[in-house]
XYZ file of C-alpha atoms in Angstrom:
181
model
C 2.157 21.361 -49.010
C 3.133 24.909 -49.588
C 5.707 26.735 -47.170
C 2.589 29.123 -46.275
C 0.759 26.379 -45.019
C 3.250 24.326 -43.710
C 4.279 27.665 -41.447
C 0.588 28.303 -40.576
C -0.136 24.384 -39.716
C 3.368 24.564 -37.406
C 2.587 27.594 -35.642
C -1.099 26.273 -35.098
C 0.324 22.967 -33.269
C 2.284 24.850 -31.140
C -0.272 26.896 -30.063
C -2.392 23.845 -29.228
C 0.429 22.276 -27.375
C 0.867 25.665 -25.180
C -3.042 25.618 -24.873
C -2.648 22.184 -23.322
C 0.288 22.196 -21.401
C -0.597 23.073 -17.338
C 0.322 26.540 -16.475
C 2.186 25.245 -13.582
C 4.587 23.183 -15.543
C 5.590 26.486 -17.548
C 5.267 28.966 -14.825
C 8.530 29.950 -12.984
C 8.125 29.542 -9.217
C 7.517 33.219 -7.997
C 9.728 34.718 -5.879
C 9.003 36.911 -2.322
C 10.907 39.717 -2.772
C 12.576 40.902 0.411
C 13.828 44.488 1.061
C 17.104 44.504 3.267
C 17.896 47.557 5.090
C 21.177 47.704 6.672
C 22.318 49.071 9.699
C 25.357 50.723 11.423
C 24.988 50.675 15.471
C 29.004 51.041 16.016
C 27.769 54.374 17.319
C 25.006 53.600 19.633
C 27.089 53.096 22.506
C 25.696 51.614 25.685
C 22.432 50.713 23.432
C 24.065 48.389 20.856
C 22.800 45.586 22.511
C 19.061 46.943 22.659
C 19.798 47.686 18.691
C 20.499 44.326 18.053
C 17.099 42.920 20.485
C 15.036 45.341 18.739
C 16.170 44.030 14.912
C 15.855 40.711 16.421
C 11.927 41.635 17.481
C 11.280 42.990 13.974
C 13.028 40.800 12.025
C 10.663 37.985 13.708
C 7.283 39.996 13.028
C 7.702 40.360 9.430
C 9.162 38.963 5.978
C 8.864 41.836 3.338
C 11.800 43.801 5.123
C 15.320 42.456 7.021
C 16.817 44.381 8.843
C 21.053 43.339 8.546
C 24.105 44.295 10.347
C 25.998 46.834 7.907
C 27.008 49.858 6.563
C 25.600 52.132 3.890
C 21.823 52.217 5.413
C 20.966 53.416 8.695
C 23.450 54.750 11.244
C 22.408 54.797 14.797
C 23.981 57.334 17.241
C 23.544 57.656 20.694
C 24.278 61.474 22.410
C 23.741 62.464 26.258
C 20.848 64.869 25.537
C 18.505 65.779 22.987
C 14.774 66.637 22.050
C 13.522 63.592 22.833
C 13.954 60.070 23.837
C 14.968 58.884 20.215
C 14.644 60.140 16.550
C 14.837 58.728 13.128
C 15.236 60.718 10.601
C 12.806 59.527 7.968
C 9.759 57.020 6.957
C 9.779 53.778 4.895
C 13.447 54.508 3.909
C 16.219 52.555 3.550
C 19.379 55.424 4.457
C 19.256 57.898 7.388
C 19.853 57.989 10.548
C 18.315 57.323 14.403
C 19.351 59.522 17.480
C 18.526 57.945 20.994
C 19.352 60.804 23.958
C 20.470 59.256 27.404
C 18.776 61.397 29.288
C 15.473 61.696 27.474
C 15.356 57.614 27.659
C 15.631 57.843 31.313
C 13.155 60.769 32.140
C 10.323 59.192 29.866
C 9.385 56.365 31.805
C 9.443 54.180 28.805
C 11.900 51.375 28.385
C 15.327 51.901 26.355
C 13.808 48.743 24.292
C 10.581 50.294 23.364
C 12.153 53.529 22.225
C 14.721 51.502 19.968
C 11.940 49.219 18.550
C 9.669 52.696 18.275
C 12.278 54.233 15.930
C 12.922 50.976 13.830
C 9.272 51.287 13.434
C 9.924 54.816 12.026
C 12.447 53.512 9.612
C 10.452 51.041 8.585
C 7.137 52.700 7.461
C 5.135 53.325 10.749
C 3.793 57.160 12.287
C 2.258 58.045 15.516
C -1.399 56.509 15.799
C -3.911 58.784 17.144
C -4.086 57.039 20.538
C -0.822 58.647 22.251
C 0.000 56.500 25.495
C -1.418 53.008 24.506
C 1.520 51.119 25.523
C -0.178 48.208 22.952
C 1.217 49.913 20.417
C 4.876 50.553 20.333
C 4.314 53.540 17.859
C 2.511 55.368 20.843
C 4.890 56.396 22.516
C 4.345 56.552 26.182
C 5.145 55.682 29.640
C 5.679 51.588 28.822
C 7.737 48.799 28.972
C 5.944 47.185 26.068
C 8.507 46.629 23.564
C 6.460 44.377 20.889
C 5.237 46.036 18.352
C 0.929 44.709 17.830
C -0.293 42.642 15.082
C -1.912 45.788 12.880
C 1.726 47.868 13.202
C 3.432 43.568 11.676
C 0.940 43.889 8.845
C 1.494 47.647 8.496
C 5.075 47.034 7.711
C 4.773 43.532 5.971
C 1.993 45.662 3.778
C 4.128 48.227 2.878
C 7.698 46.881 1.855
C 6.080 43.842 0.431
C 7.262 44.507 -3.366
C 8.181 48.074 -2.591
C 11.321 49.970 -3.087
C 11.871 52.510 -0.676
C 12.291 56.357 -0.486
C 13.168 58.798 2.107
C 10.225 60.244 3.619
C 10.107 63.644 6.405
C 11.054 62.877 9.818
C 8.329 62.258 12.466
C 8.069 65.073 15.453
C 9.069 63.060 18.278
C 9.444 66.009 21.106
C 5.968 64.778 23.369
C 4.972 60.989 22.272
C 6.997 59.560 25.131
C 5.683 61.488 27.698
C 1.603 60.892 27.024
C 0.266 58.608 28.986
């Protein structure tokens, strides 16, 4: 047999042997790819706990994104007065920073909870819906004690950090959601 054919009779068995093997005995087990965004609340104060009840509400709702304990992501201050209950200073982003005012917490009617899990929602891809006040949704702002975020705002996030790497985005206007309703 010449080296030619010899070549072209090798390369045609192997070819019929990957033809016949299963795909799932070559195949690689594919992994979920989860984004981690860290998190700094050494600043927050009095609210370090709700920081920490908030991640822990999140963290349970989804599995495209963790939010972890750390530096070099998100740093979360707390002041005495500002322009409104909370900020966070970007969308779908994995560095920036979330402002929650004392003052503004207590005159909105809504629970210190809800505003922390509101601007974690921020952070981690989630605007204002239309319907300002419906204390179903924790995006809405408004006068509530709701703190858990509904099933389309889970699948919002899970939807959009699910293979995604993420990039700062402008800052939502915060200055009236929390007192609709």
């Amino acid at each position: 047999m010449s080296r030619t054919r010899f070549l072209a009779a090798l390369l045609g068995a192997l070819t019929l042997f990957a033809l016949a093997t299963p795909a799932s005995a070559t195949a690689a087990p594919q992994q979920t790819l989860v984004r981690t965004i860290y998190y700094d609340s050494s600043r927050a104060a009095e609210l370090t706990a709700t920081v920490d009840q908030a991640v822990q509400i999140w963290n349970a709702g989804v599995t495209s994104v963790k939010l972890v304990r750390g530096t070099g992501g998100i740093t979360i201050t707390t002041a005495q007065n500002g322009s409104a209950p909370g900020t966070a200073s970007c969308v779908g982003c994995t560095r920036g920073q979330i402002y929650f005012y004392r003052n503004q917490i207590t005159s909105s009617g809504a629970s210190a909870l809800r505003v922390v899990v509101h601007e974690f929602g921020h952070i981690l891809s989630l605007n204002h819906p239309s319907d300002i006040g419906n204390c179903a949704k924790v995006m809405a702002g408004g006068r509530c004690t709701n703190a858990q975020p509904s099933t389309a705002e889970l699948a919002a996030v899970q939807r959009f950090w699910t293979g995604r790497v993420a990039a700062p985005a402008p800052a939502p206007h915060e200055h009236t959601i929390f007192a609709a309703a």
